[in-house]
mmCIF file of C-alpha atoms in Angstrom:
data_model
loop_
_atom_site.group_PDB
_atom_site.id
_atom_site.type_symbol
_atom_site.label_atom_id
_atom_site.label_comp_id
_atom_site.label_asym_id
_atom_site.label_seq_id
_atom_site.Cartn_x
_atom_site.Cartn_y
_atom_site.Cartn_z
ATOM 1 C CA SER A 1 10.404 2.216 10.723
ATOM 2 C CA GLN A 2 10.288 1.896 6.972
ATOM 3 C CA GLN A 3 11.872 -1.155 5.476
ATOM 4 C CA GLY A 4 12.128 0.063 1.909
ATOM 5 C CA GLU A 5 13.673 3.230 0.612
ATOM 6 C CA GLU A 6 13.035 4.259 -2.971
ATOM 7 C CA ASP A 7 15.436 6.240 -5.044
ATOM 8 C CA PRO A 8 14.975 8.746 -6.567
ATOM 9 C CA GLN A 9 12.196 10.452 -4.657
ATOM 10 C CA ALA A 10 11.020 12.124 -7.838
ATOM 11 C CA LEU A 11 11.709 11.549 -11.528
ATOM 12 C CA SER A 12 10.646 13.551 -14.552
ATOM 13 C CA ILE A 13 11.157 12.150 -18.063
ATOM 14 C CA GLN A 14 9.892 12.545 -21.595
ATOM 15 C CA GLU A 15 7.380 10.144 -23.076
ATOM 16 C CA GLY A 16 9.183 7.260 -24.773
ATOM 17 C CA GLU A 17 12.142 7.298 -22.408
ATOM 18 C CA ASN A 18 12.845 4.592 -19.886
ATOM 19 C CA ALA A 19 12.349 5.155 -16.175
ATOM 20 C CA THR A 20 14.374 3.358 -13.536
ATOM 21 C CA MET A 21 13.508 3.363 -9.870
ATOM 22 C CA ASN A 22 15.476 1.695 -7.119
ATOM 23 C CA CYS A 23 14.515 0.279 -3.767
ATOM 24 C CA SER A 24 16.688 -0.768 -0.862
ATOM 25 C CA TYR A 25 15.605 -2.679 2.180
ATOM 26 C CA LYS A 26 17.103 -3.700 5.494
ATOM 27 C CA THR A 27 16.150 -7.210 6.552
ATOM 28 C CA SER A 28 15.890 -10.556 4.805
ATOM 29 C CA ILE A 29 12.694 -10.958 2.838
ATOM 30 C CA ASN A 30 10.353 -13.558 1.399
ATOM 31 C CA ASN A 31 9.448 -11.374 -1.549
ATOM 32 C CA LEU A 32 9.424 -7.823 -2.800
ATOM 33 C CA GLN A 33 6.509 -6.127 -4.503
ATOM 34 C CA TRP A 34 6.118 -3.025 -6.612
ATOM 35 C CA TYR A 35 2.925 -0.985 -6.618
ATOM 36 C CA ARG A 36 1.664 2.038 -8.504
ATOM 37 C CA GLN A 37 -0.524 4.711 -6.989
ATOM 38 C CA ASN A 38 -2.254 7.383 -8.984
ATOM 39 C CA SER A 39 -2.927 10.575 -7.080
ATOM 40 C CA GLY A 40 -5.630 10.120 -4.469
ATOM 41 C CA ARG A 41 -6.232 6.501 -5.361
ATOM 42 C CA GLY A 42 -5.466 3.079 -3.963
ATOM 43 C CA LEU A 43 -2.421 1.043 -4.847
ATOM 44 C CA VAL A 44 -2.260 -1.260 -7.824
ATOM 45 C CA HIS A 45 -0.079 -4.332 -7.559
ATOM 46 C CA LEU A 46 2.379 -4.394 -10.462
ATOM 47 C CA ILE A 47 4.725 -7.257 -9.897
ATOM 48 C CA LEU A 48 6.057 -9.535 -7.160
ATOM 49 C CA ILE A 49 9.515 -11.042 -7.176
ATOM 50 C CA ARG A 50 10.460 -13.793 -4.779
ATOM 51 C CA SER A 51 13.703 -13.906 -2.851
ATOM 52 C CA ASN A 52 15.029 -16.759 -5.021
ATOM 53 C CA GLU A 53 14.355 -14.871 -8.258
ATOM 54 C CA ARG A 54 16.713 -12.352 -9.818
ATOM 55 C CA GLU A 55 14.661 -10.834 -12.599
ATOM 56 C CA LYS A 56 11.061 -10.707 -13.662
ATOM 57 C CA HIS A 57 9.219 -9.169 -16.595
ATOM 58 C CA SER A 58 5.663 -8.065 -17.106
ATOM 59 C CA GLY A 59 4.883 -6.161 -20.276
ATOM 60 C CA ARG A 60 6.932 -2.945 -20.203
ATOM 61 C CA LEU A 61 8.019 -3.608 -16.630
ATOM 62 C CA ARG A 62 11.264 -5.255 -15.638
ATOM 63 C CA VAL A 63 12.134 -5.887 -12.007
ATOM 64 C CA THR A 64 15.455 -7.066 -10.677
ATOM 65 C CA LEU A 65 16.314 -8.241 -7.197
ATOM 66 C CA ASP A 66 19.753 -8.443 -5.622
ATOM 67 C CA THR A 67 19.405 -10.028 -2.210
ATOM 68 C CA SER A 68 23.126 -9.664 -1.498
ATOM 69 C CA LYS A 69 22.785 -5.900 -1.800
ATOM 70 C CA LYS A 70 19.240 -5.867 -0.441
ATOM 71 C CA SER A 71 18.073 -3.860 -3.406
ATOM 72 C CA SER A 72 15.612 -3.998 -6.262
ATOM 73 C CA SER A 73 14.994 -1.942 -9.347
ATOM 74 C CA LEU A 74 11.903 -1.283 -11.427
ATOM 75 C CA LEU A 75 12.408 -0.369 -15.069
ATOM 76 C CA ILE A 76 9.552 1.000 -17.139
ATOM 77 C CA THR A 77 10.429 0.967 -20.806
ATOM 78 C CA ALA A 78 8.981 3.276 -23.453
ATOM 79 C CA SER A 79 7.187 5.334 -20.839
ATOM 80 C CA ARG A 80 3.811 6.909 -21.497
ATOM 81 C CA ALA A 81 2.084 9.895 -19.966
ATOM 82 C CA ALA A 82 -0.312 7.427 -18.329
ATOM 83 C CA ASP A 83 2.618 5.995 -16.351
ATOM 84 C CA THR A 84 2.681 9.199 -14.312
ATOM 85 C CA ALA A 85 2.127 8.044 -10.744
ATOM 86 C CA SER A 86 3.901 7.229 -7.512
ATOM 87 C CA TYR A 87 5.672 3.891 -7.342
ATOM 88 C CA PHE A 88 6.272 2.037 -4.113
ATOM 89 C CA CYS A 89 8.241 -1.024 -3.233
ATOM 90 C CA ALA A 90 7.075 -3.217 -0.392
ATOM 91 C CA THR A 91 8.649 -6.172 1.317
ATOM 92 C CA ASP A 92 7.345 -9.143 3.226
ATOM 93 C CA PRO A 93 10.076 -9.589 5.824
ATOM 94 C CA ASN A 94 11.249 -13.123 6.444
ATOM 95 C CA THR A 95 9.958 -13.066 10.002
ATOM 96 C CA GLY A 96 6.698 -14.876 9.489
ATOM 97 C CA GLY A 97 3.223 -13.424 9.227
ATOM 98 C CA PHE A 98 1.943 -10.949 6.717
ATOM 99 C CA LYS A 99 3.480 -7.706 7.813
ATOM 100 C CA THR A 100 4.372 -5.737 4.704
ATOM 101 C CA ILE A 101 6.456 -2.626 4.914
ATOM 102 C CA PHE A 102 6.402 0.119 2.322
ATOM 103 C CA GLY A 103 9.086 2.474 1.143
ATOM 104 C CA ALA A 104 8.547 6.204 0.718
ATOM 105 C CA GLY A 105 7.885 5.943 -3.003
ATOM 106 C CA THR A 106 9.144 7.508 -6.209
ATOM 107 C CA ARG A 107 6.962 10.116 -7.904
ATOM 108 C CA LEU A 108 7.275 9.645 -11.650
ATOM 109 C CA PHE A 109 6.151 12.335 -14.059
ATOM 110 C CA VAL A 110 6.115 11.487 -17.750
ATOM 111 C CA LYS A 111 5.824 14.500 -20.013
ATOM 112 C CA ALA A 112 3.918 14.108 -23.251
ATOM 113 C CA GLY B 1 -8.777 -11.762 -9.557
ATOM 114 C CA ALA B 2 -9.219 -10.424 -6.050
ATOM 115 C CA VAL B 3 -11.453 -7.385 -5.755
ATOM 116 C CA VAL B 4 -11.555 -5.144 -2.720
ATOM 117 C CA SER B 5 -14.173 -2.452 -2.363
ATOM 118 C CA GLN B 6 -13.677 0.440 0.037
ATOM 119 C CA HIS B 7 -16.388 2.892 0.964
ATOM 120 C CA PRO B 8 -16.773 5.818 1.156
ATOM 121 C CA SER B 9 -14.163 7.184 -1.216
ATOM 122 C CA TRP B 10 -14.224 10.517 0.534
ATOM 123 C CA VAL B 11 -15.870 11.994 3.601
ATOM 124 C CA ILE B 12 -15.920 15.363 5.318
ATOM 125 C CA CYS B 13 -16.959 15.432 8.943
ATOM 126 C CA LYS B 14 -17.077 17.850 11.818
ATOM 127 C CA SER B 15 -14.547 17.666 14.599
ATOM 128 C CA GLY B 16 -15.760 15.410 17.400
ATOM 129 C CA THR B 17 -17.866 13.128 15.248
ATOM 130 C CA SER B 18 -17.128 9.532 14.291
ATOM 131 C CA VAL B 19 -16.627 8.156 10.810
ATOM 132 C CA LYS B 20 -16.899 4.549 9.678
ATOM 133 C CA ILE B 21 -14.964 3.228 6.696
ATOM 134 C CA GLU B 22 -15.806 -0.130 5.161
ATOM 135 C CA CYS B 23 -13.538 -2.549 3.365
ATOM 136 C CA ARG B 24 -15.115 -5.484 1.558
ATOM 137 C CA SER B 25 -13.541 -8.379 -0.268
ATOM 138 C CA LEU B 26 -15.991 -9.063 -3.059
ATOM 139 C CA ASP B 27 -14.942 -12.375 -4.496
ATOM 140 C CA PHE B 28 -13.063 -14.199 -1.765
ATOM 141 C CA GLN B 29 -12.974 -14.663 1.961
ATOM 142 C CA ALA B 30 -10.392 -12.696 3.904
ATOM 143 C CA THR B 31 -9.485 -13.734 7.417
ATOM 144 C CA THR B 32 -6.979 -10.912 7.537
ATOM 145 C CA MET B 33 -7.202 -7.346 6.321
ATOM 146 C CA PHE B 34 -4.877 -4.424 6.835
ATOM 147 C CA TRP B 35 -5.541 -0.756 7.439
ATOM 148 C CA TYR B 36 -3.079 1.917 6.392
ATOM 149 C CA ARG B 37 -2.924 5.667 6.697
ATOM 150 C CA GLN B 38 -1.175 7.856 4.178
ATOM 151 C CA PHE B 39 -0.372 11.541 4.541
ATOM 152 C CA PRO B 40 0.184 13.656 1.414
ATOM 153 C CA LYS B 41 3.280 12.700 -0.553
ATOM 154 C CA GLN B 42 4.226 10.122 2.026
ATOM 155 C CA SER B 43 4.243 6.379 2.170
ATOM 156 C CA LEU B 44 1.658 4.072 3.640
ATOM 157 C CA MET B 45 1.909 3.486 7.347
ATOM 158 C CA LEU B 46 0.381 0.315 8.687
ATOM 159 C CA MET B 47 -2.116 1.102 11.420
ATOM 160 C CA ALA B 48 -3.499 -2.296 12.304
ATOM 161 C CA THR B 49 -4.127 -5.835 11.209
ATOM 162 C CA SER B 50 -7.773 -6.815 11.241
ATOM 163 C CA ASN B 51 -8.461 -10.443 12.130
ATOM 164 C CA GLU B 52 -11.812 -12.073 11.467
ATOM 165 C CA GLY B 53 -13.490 -13.113 14.675
ATOM 166 C CA SER B 54 -10.836 -11.722 16.990
ATOM 167 C CA LYS B 55 -9.305 -8.472 18.132
ATOM 168 C CA ALA B 56 -7.298 -6.377 15.770
ATOM 169 C CA THR B 57 -3.561 -6.028 16.205
ATOM 170 C CA TYR B 58 -2.490 -2.406 16.356
ATOM 171 C CA GLU B 59 0.881 -0.986 15.435
ATOM 172 C CA GLN B 60 2.871 0.914 17.981
ATOM 173 C CA GLY B 61 1.588 4.426 18.448
ATOM 174 C CA VAL B 62 -1.873 3.775 17.032
ATOM 175 C CA GLU B 63 -4.636 4.329 19.576
ATOM 176 C CA LYS B 64 -6.950 1.341 19.539
ATOM 177 C CA ASP B 65 -9.716 3.260 21.312
ATOM 178 C CA LYS B 66 -9.625 5.944 18.672
ATOM 179 C CA PHE B 67 -9.392 3.708 15.616
ATOM 180 C CA LEU B 68 -11.919 0.953 16.216
ATOM 181 C CA ILE B 69 -11.640 -2.042 13.933
ATOM 182 C CA ASN B 70 -14.320 -4.654 13.519
ATOM 183 C CA HIS B 71 -13.903 -7.737 11.348
ATOM 184 C CA ALA B 72 -17.153 -9.540 11.982
ATOM 185 C CA SER B 73 -17.279 -11.528 8.746
ATOM 186 C CA LEU B 74 -14.865 -12.974 6.224
ATOM 187 C CA THR B 75 -15.753 -10.297 3.695
ATOM 188 C CA LEU B 76 -16.000 -7.113 5.730
ATOM 189 C CA SER B 77 -13.723 -5.098 7.962
ATOM 190 C CA THR B 78 -14.623 -1.653 9.254
ATOM 191 C CA LEU B 79 -12.467 1.127 10.614
ATOM 192 C CA THR B 80 -14.190 3.717 12.774
ATOM 193 C CA VAL B 81 -12.383 6.932 13.538
ATOM 194 C CA THR B 82 -13.931 8.052 16.799
ATOM 195 C CA SER B 83 -14.093 11.666 17.963
ATOM 196 C CA ALA B 84 -12.268 12.752 14.848
ATOM 197 C CA HIS B 85 -10.008 15.797 14.941
ATOM 198 C CA PRO B 86 -8.387 17.755 12.101
ATOM 199 C CA GLU B 87 -5.101 15.909 12.644
ATOM 200 C CA ASP B 88 -6.917 12.687 11.730
ATOM 201 C CA SER B 89 -7.459 14.049 8.227
ATOM 202 C CA SER B 90 -5.678 11.626 5.958
ATOM 203 C CA PHE B 91 -6.051 8.981 3.283
ATOM 204 C CA TYR B 92 -7.027 5.600 4.719
ATOM 205 C CA ILE B 93 -6.534 2.430 2.673
ATOM 206 C CA CYS B 94 -7.319 -1.195 3.352
ATOM 207 C CA SER B 95 -5.661 -4.212 1.805
ATOM 208 C CA VAL B 96 -6.134 -7.943 1.669
ATOM 209 C CA PRO B 97 -3.441 -10.583 1.119
ATOM 210 C CA LYS B 98 -3.548 -12.346 -2.211
ATOM 211 C CA SER B 99 -3.153 -15.629 -0.406
ATOM 212 C CA GLN B 100 -0.671 -18.034 -1.944
ATOM 213 C CA ARG B 101 0.090 -15.805 -4.899
ATOM 214 C CA GLY B 102 1.704 -13.225 -2.679
ATOM 215 C CA GLY B 103 1.202 -9.492 -2.758
ATOM 216 C CA TYR B 104 -1.859 -7.571 -1.731
ATOM 217 C CA THR B 105 -5.007 -6.152 -3.235
ATOM 218 C CA PHE B 106 -5.854 -2.653 -2.093
ATOM 219 C CA GLY B 107 -9.079 -0.800 -1.752
ATOM 220 C CA SER B 108 -9.407 2.509 -3.558
ATOM 221 C CA GLY B 109 -8.906 4.450 -0.344
ATOM 222 C CA THR B 110 -10.931 6.923 1.680
ATOM 223 C CA ARG B 111 -10.033 10.592 1.888
ATOM 224 C CA LEU B 112 -11.072 11.817 5.328
ATOM 225 C CA THR B 113 -11.219 15.539 6.005
ATOM 226 C CA VAL B 114 -12.110 16.684 9.490
ATOM 227 C CA VAL B 115 -13.170 20.308 9.761
#
């Protein structure tokens, strides 16, 4: 079963606006990752946040992690048309090994 | 950084034939690789964990005799879809752990269409 659940499933915004996507998970984790996938392509690793971190930045990306609520958010500021893609969160459960579980993803559409 | 090459990027085959997909780590050695399947507008579903020099570990519900995985070297894992049927049409993606940095590097995926 899926560990992560993204919210919303789809998001349409104007270029320049901010986009916020949320992810919830079920079990304790070592870390949480966000990926981007352009249509028909592989996934690109965006950012990883560890379970002892609360916030992380990378360029226009800001990720927060609330382990008490088992949730994370990805904020893309000043969005661009090129940000149009699907965004997935993934978790490495704190059960040992590498098994990573992906959420269903948020499809972001940025209108120029 | 880590580079993973997946080939082919797309393939069309006739029902009943077998298709081999390759996943190569170009700049580092990977003792473990992962194979995922993704249906349109859905998430990635882990099919199996490929282990160099030993048998792959398959997820529940994935037929190991149908999806043959070979990880004969530290830089190459192959997934062979045997006796493919139209319901096997999907997007297959491999990934490799980024080691101590955490996270994964993904191949570009293979679009398989069985006609």
